[in-house]
Short mmCIF file of C-alpha atoms in Angstrom, two decimals:
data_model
loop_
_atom_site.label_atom_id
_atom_site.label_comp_id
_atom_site.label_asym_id
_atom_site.label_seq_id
_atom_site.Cartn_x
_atom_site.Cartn_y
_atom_site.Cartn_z
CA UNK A 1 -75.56 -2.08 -94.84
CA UNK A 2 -78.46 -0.46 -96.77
CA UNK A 3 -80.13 -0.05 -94.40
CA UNK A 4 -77.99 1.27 -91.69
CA UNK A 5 -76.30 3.28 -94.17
CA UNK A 6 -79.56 5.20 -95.23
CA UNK A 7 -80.74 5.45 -91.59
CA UNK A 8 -78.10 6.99 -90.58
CA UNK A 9 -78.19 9.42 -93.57
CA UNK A 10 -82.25 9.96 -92.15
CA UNK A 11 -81.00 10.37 -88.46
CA UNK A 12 -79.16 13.58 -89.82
CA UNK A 13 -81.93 15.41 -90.60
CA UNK A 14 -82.79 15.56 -86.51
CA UNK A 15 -79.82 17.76 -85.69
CA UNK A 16 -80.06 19.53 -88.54
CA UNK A 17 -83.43 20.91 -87.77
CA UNK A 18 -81.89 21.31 -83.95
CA UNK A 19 -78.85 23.35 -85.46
CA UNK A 20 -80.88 25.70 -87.23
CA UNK A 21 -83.37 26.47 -84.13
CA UNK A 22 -80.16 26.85 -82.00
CA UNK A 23 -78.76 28.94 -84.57
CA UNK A 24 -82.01 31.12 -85.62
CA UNK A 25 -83.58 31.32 -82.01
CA UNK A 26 -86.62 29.06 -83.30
CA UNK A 27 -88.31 26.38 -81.35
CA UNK A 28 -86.04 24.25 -79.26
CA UNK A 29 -85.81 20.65 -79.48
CA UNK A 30 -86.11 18.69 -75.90
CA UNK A 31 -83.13 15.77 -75.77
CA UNK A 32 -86.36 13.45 -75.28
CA UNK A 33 -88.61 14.89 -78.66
CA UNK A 34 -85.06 14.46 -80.30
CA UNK A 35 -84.83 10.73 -79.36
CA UNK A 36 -88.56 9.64 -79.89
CA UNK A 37 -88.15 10.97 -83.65
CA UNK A 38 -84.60 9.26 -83.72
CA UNK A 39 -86.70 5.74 -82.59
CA UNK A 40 -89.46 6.78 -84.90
CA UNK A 41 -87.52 6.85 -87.51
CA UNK A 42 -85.65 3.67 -87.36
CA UNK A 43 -88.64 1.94 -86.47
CA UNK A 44 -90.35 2.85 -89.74
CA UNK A 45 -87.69 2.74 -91.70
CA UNK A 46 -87.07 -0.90 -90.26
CA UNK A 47 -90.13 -1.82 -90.72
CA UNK A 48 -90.66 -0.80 -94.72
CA UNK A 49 -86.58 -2.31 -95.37
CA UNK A 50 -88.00 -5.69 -94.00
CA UNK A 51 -91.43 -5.61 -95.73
CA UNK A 52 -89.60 -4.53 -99.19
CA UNK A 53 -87.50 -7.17 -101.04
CA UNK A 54 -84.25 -5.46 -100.54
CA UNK A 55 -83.95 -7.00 -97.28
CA UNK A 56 -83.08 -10.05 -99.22
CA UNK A 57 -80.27 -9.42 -101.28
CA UNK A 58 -78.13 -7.13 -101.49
CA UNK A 59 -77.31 -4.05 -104.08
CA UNK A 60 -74.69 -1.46 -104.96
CA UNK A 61 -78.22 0.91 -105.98
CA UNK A 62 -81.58 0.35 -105.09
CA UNK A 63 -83.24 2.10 -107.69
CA UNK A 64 -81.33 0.37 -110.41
CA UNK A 65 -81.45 -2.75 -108.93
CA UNK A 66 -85.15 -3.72 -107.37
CA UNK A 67 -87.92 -2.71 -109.81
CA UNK A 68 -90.03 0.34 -107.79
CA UNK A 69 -92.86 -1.52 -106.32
CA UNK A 70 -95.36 -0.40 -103.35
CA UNK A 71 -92.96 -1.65 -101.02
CA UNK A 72 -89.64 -0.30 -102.59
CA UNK A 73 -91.87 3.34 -102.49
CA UNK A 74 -92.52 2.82 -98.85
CA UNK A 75 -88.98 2.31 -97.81
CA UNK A 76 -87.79 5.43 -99.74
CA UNK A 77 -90.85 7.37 -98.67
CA UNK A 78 -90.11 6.25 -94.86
CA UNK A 79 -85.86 8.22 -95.57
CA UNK A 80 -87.22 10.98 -97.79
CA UNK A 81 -89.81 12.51 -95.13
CA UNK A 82 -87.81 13.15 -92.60
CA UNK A 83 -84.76 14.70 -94.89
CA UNK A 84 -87.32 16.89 -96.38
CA UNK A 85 -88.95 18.09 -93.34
CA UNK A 86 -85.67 18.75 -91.92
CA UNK A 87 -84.67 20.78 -94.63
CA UNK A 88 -87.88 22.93 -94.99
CA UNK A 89 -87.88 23.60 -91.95
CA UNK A 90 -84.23 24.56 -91.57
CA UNK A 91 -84.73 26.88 -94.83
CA UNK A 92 -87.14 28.49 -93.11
CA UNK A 93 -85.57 29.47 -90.51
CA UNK A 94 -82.77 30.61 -91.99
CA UNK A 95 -84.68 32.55 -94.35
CA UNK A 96 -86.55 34.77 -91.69
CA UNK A 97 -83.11 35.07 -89.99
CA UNK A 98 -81.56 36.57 -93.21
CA UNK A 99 -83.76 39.19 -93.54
CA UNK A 100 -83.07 40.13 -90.05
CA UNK A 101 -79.47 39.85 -90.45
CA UNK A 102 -78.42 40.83 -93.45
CA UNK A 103 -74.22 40.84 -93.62
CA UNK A 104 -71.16 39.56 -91.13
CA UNK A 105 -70.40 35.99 -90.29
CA UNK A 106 -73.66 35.41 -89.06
CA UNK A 107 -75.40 36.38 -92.08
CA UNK A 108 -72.83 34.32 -94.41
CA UNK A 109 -73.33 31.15 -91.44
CA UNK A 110 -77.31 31.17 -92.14
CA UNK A 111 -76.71 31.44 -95.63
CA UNK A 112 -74.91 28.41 -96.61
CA UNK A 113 -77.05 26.59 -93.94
CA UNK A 114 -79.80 28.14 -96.18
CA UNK A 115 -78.13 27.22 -99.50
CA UNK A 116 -77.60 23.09 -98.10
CA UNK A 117 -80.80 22.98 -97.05
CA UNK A 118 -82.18 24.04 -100.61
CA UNK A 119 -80.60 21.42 -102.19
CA UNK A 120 -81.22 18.87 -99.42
CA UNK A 121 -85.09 20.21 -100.45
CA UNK A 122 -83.63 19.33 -104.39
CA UNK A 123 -82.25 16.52 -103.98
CA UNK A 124 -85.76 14.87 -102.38
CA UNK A 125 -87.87 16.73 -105.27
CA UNK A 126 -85.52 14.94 -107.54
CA UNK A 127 -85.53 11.23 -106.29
CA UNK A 128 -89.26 11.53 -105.99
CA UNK A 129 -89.49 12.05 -109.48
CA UNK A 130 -86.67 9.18 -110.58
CA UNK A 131 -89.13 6.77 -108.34
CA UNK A 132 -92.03 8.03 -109.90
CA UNK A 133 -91.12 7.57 -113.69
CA UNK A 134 -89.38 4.29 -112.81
CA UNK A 135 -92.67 2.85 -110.67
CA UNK A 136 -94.15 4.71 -114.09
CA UNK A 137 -91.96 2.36 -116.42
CA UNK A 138 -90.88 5.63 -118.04
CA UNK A 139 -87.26 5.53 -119.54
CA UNK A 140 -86.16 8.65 -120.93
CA UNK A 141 -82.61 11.01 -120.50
CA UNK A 142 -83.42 12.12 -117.43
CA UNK A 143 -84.25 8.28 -115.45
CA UNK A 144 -80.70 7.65 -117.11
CA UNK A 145 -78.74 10.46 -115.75
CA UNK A 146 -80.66 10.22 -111.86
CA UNK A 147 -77.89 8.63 -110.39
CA UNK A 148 -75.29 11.55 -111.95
CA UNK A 149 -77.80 14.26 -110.62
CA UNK A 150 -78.27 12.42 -107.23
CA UNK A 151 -73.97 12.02 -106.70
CA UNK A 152 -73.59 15.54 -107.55
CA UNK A 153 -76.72 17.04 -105.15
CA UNK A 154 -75.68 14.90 -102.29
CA UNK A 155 -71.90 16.30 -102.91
CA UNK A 156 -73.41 20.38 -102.89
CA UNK A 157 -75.53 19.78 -99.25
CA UNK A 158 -72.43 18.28 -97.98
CA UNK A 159 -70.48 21.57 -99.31
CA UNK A 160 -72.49 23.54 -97.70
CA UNK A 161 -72.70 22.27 -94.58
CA UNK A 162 -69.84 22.37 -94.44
CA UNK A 163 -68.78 25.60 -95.45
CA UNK A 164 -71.52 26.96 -92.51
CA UNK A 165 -70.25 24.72 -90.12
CA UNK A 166 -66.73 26.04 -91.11
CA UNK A 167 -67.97 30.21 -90.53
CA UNK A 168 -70.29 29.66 -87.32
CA UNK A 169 -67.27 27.62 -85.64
CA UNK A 170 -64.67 29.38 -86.96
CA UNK A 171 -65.90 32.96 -86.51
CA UNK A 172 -65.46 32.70 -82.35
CA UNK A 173 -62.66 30.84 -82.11
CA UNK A 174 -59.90 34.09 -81.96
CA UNK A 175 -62.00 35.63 -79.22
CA UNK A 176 -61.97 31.66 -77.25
CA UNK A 177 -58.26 31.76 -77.98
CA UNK A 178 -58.03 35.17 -76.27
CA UNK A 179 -59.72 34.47 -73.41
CA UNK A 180 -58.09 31.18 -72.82
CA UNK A 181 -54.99 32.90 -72.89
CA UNK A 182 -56.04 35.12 -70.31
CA UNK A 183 -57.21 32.56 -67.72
CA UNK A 184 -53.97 30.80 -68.59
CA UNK A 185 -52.00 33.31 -67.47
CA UNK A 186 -53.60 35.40 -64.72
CA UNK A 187 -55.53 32.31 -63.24
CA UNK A 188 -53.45 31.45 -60.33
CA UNK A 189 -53.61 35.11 -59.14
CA UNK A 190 -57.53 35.42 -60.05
CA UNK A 191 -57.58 32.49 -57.53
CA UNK A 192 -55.60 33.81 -55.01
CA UNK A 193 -57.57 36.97 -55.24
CA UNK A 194 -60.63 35.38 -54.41
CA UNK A 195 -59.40 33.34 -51.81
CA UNK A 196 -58.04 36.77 -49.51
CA UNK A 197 -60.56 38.99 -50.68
CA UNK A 198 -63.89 37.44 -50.91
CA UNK A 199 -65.68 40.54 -50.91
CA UNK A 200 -64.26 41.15 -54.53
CA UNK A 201 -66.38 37.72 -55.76
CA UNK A 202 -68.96 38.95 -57.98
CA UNK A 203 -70.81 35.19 -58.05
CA UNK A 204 -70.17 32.46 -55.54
CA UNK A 205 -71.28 29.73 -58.15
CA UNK A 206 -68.73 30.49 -60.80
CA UNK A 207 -65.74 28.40 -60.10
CA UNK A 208 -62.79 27.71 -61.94
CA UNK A 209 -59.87 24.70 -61.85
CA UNK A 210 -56.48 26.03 -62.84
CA UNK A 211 -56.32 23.54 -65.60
CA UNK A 212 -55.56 23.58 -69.58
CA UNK A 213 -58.88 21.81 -69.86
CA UNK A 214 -60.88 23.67 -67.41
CA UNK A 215 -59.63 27.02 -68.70
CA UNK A 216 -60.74 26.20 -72.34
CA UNK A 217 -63.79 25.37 -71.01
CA UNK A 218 -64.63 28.54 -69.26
CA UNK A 219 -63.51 30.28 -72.32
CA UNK A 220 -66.38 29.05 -74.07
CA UNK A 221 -68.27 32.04 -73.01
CA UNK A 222 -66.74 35.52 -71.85
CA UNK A 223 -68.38 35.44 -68.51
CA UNK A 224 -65.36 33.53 -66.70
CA UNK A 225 -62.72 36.77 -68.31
CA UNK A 226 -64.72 39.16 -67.54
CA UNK A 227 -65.14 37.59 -63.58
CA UNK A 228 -61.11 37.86 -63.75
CA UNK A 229 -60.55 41.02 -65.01
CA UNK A 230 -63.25 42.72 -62.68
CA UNK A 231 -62.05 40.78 -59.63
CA UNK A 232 -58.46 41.58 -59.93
CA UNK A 233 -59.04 44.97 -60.85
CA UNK A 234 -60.93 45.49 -56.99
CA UNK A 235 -58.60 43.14 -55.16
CA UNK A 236 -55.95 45.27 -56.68
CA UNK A 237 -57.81 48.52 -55.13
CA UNK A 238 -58.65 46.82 -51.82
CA UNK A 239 -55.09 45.53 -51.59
CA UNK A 240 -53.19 47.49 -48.46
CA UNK A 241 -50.79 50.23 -49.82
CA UNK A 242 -46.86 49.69 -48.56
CA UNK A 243 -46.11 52.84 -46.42
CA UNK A 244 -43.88 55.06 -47.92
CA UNK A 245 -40.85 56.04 -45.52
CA UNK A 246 -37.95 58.73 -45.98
CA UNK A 247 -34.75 58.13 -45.87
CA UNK A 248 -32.90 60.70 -43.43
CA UNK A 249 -29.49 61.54 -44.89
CA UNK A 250 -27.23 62.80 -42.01
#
């Protein structure tokens, strides 16, 4: 369970870096590049949990208890890298971002993205130095308090994750809602429309299923309300006018 526990904690730190770029506009991760570092990583980290002597019994803390060896070093080294990379390089991008935009949601989004990523970058800075005064045989109040500092660092990142998760997927959500609403209710007719009038279709390829599931779907993005709205509007206009006739009153 050590092991898979702290792999999957390493494993986070390859969405994290493809969040950011999504987020930011930085360099895009391929779904292949994503799953050779995902194998890379739990091949090394396999490799150095086997090799170290924790692979023999098992523990409630490594650090406390397995005395830091060379091996013990390589199997931490092997899950701090790739948190630590992960979080430079999502600071960084969120720190270019921020000057660029400077208030709104976005701005709040990138910075506690920014802010978890800081103490992801913390809370790697600070195990390296509990492993290096323990494989120092240093014991002072800091070595004692480690595990305190660590609970309490991991707790923050998770904060603000969360709390950027929370803005960035909270902030479109009304406008979603809005436009779901919209296909809900003018759908069948939007259909219709395009069915009698296909000169009205602004773009053959954009199709829609008059379903709750389909709808919410195309409300990811405004491009299926604005389709409805503009269709409508000329099948409304093309639509043949009912002739108006008097009434002769004798």
């Amino acid at each position: 369970m050590s092991l898979v526990g702290m792999t999957w904690a390493a494993l986070i730190a390859i969405p994290l870096m493809g969040i950011a770029a999504y987020i930011t506009g930085g360099v895009q991760f391929s779904a292949r590049l994503q799953m050779l570092q995902a194998g890379l990583i739990v091949g090394v980290m396999t490799i150095a949990f086997l090799y170290s002597p924790m692979a023999d019994q098992p523990t409630s803390y490594m650090t406390s208890d397995f005395p830091v060896t060379g091996s013990v070093l390589l199997y931490w080294l092997a899950f701090l890298l790739p948190i630590l990379t992960s979080c430079g390089v999502t600071a960084y991008h969120c720190a270019v971002s921020l000057f660029l935009v400077r208030r709104g949601l976005l701005a709040r989004a990138l910075g506690a993205l920014f802010c978890a990523a800081a103490v992801g970058i913390l809370y790697c800075t600070h195990k390296g130095i509990d492993l290096f005064l323990q494989y120092s045989g240093i014991d002072n109040a800091y070595s004692h308090n480690a595990k305190a500092i660590s609970l309490v660092l991991v707790l923050a990142a998770l904060a603000f994750a969360a709390l950027a998760a929370g803005i960035y997927a909270g902030a479109p959500l009304p406008q979603r809602l809005q436009r779901y609403r919209l296909l809900r209710k003018y759908g069948r007719d939007w259909l219709t429309a395009r069915a009698n009038t296909p000169v009205v279709v602004l773009d053959r390829s954009h199709e829609l299923k008059y379903t709750r599931w389909a709808c919410w779907a195309a409300a990811r993005t405004p491009t299926a309300a604005f389709h409805l709205q503009v269709e409508l509007a000329d099948a409304s206009d093309l639509a043949p006018k009912q002739p108006v006739t008097a009434i002769a009153t004798q």
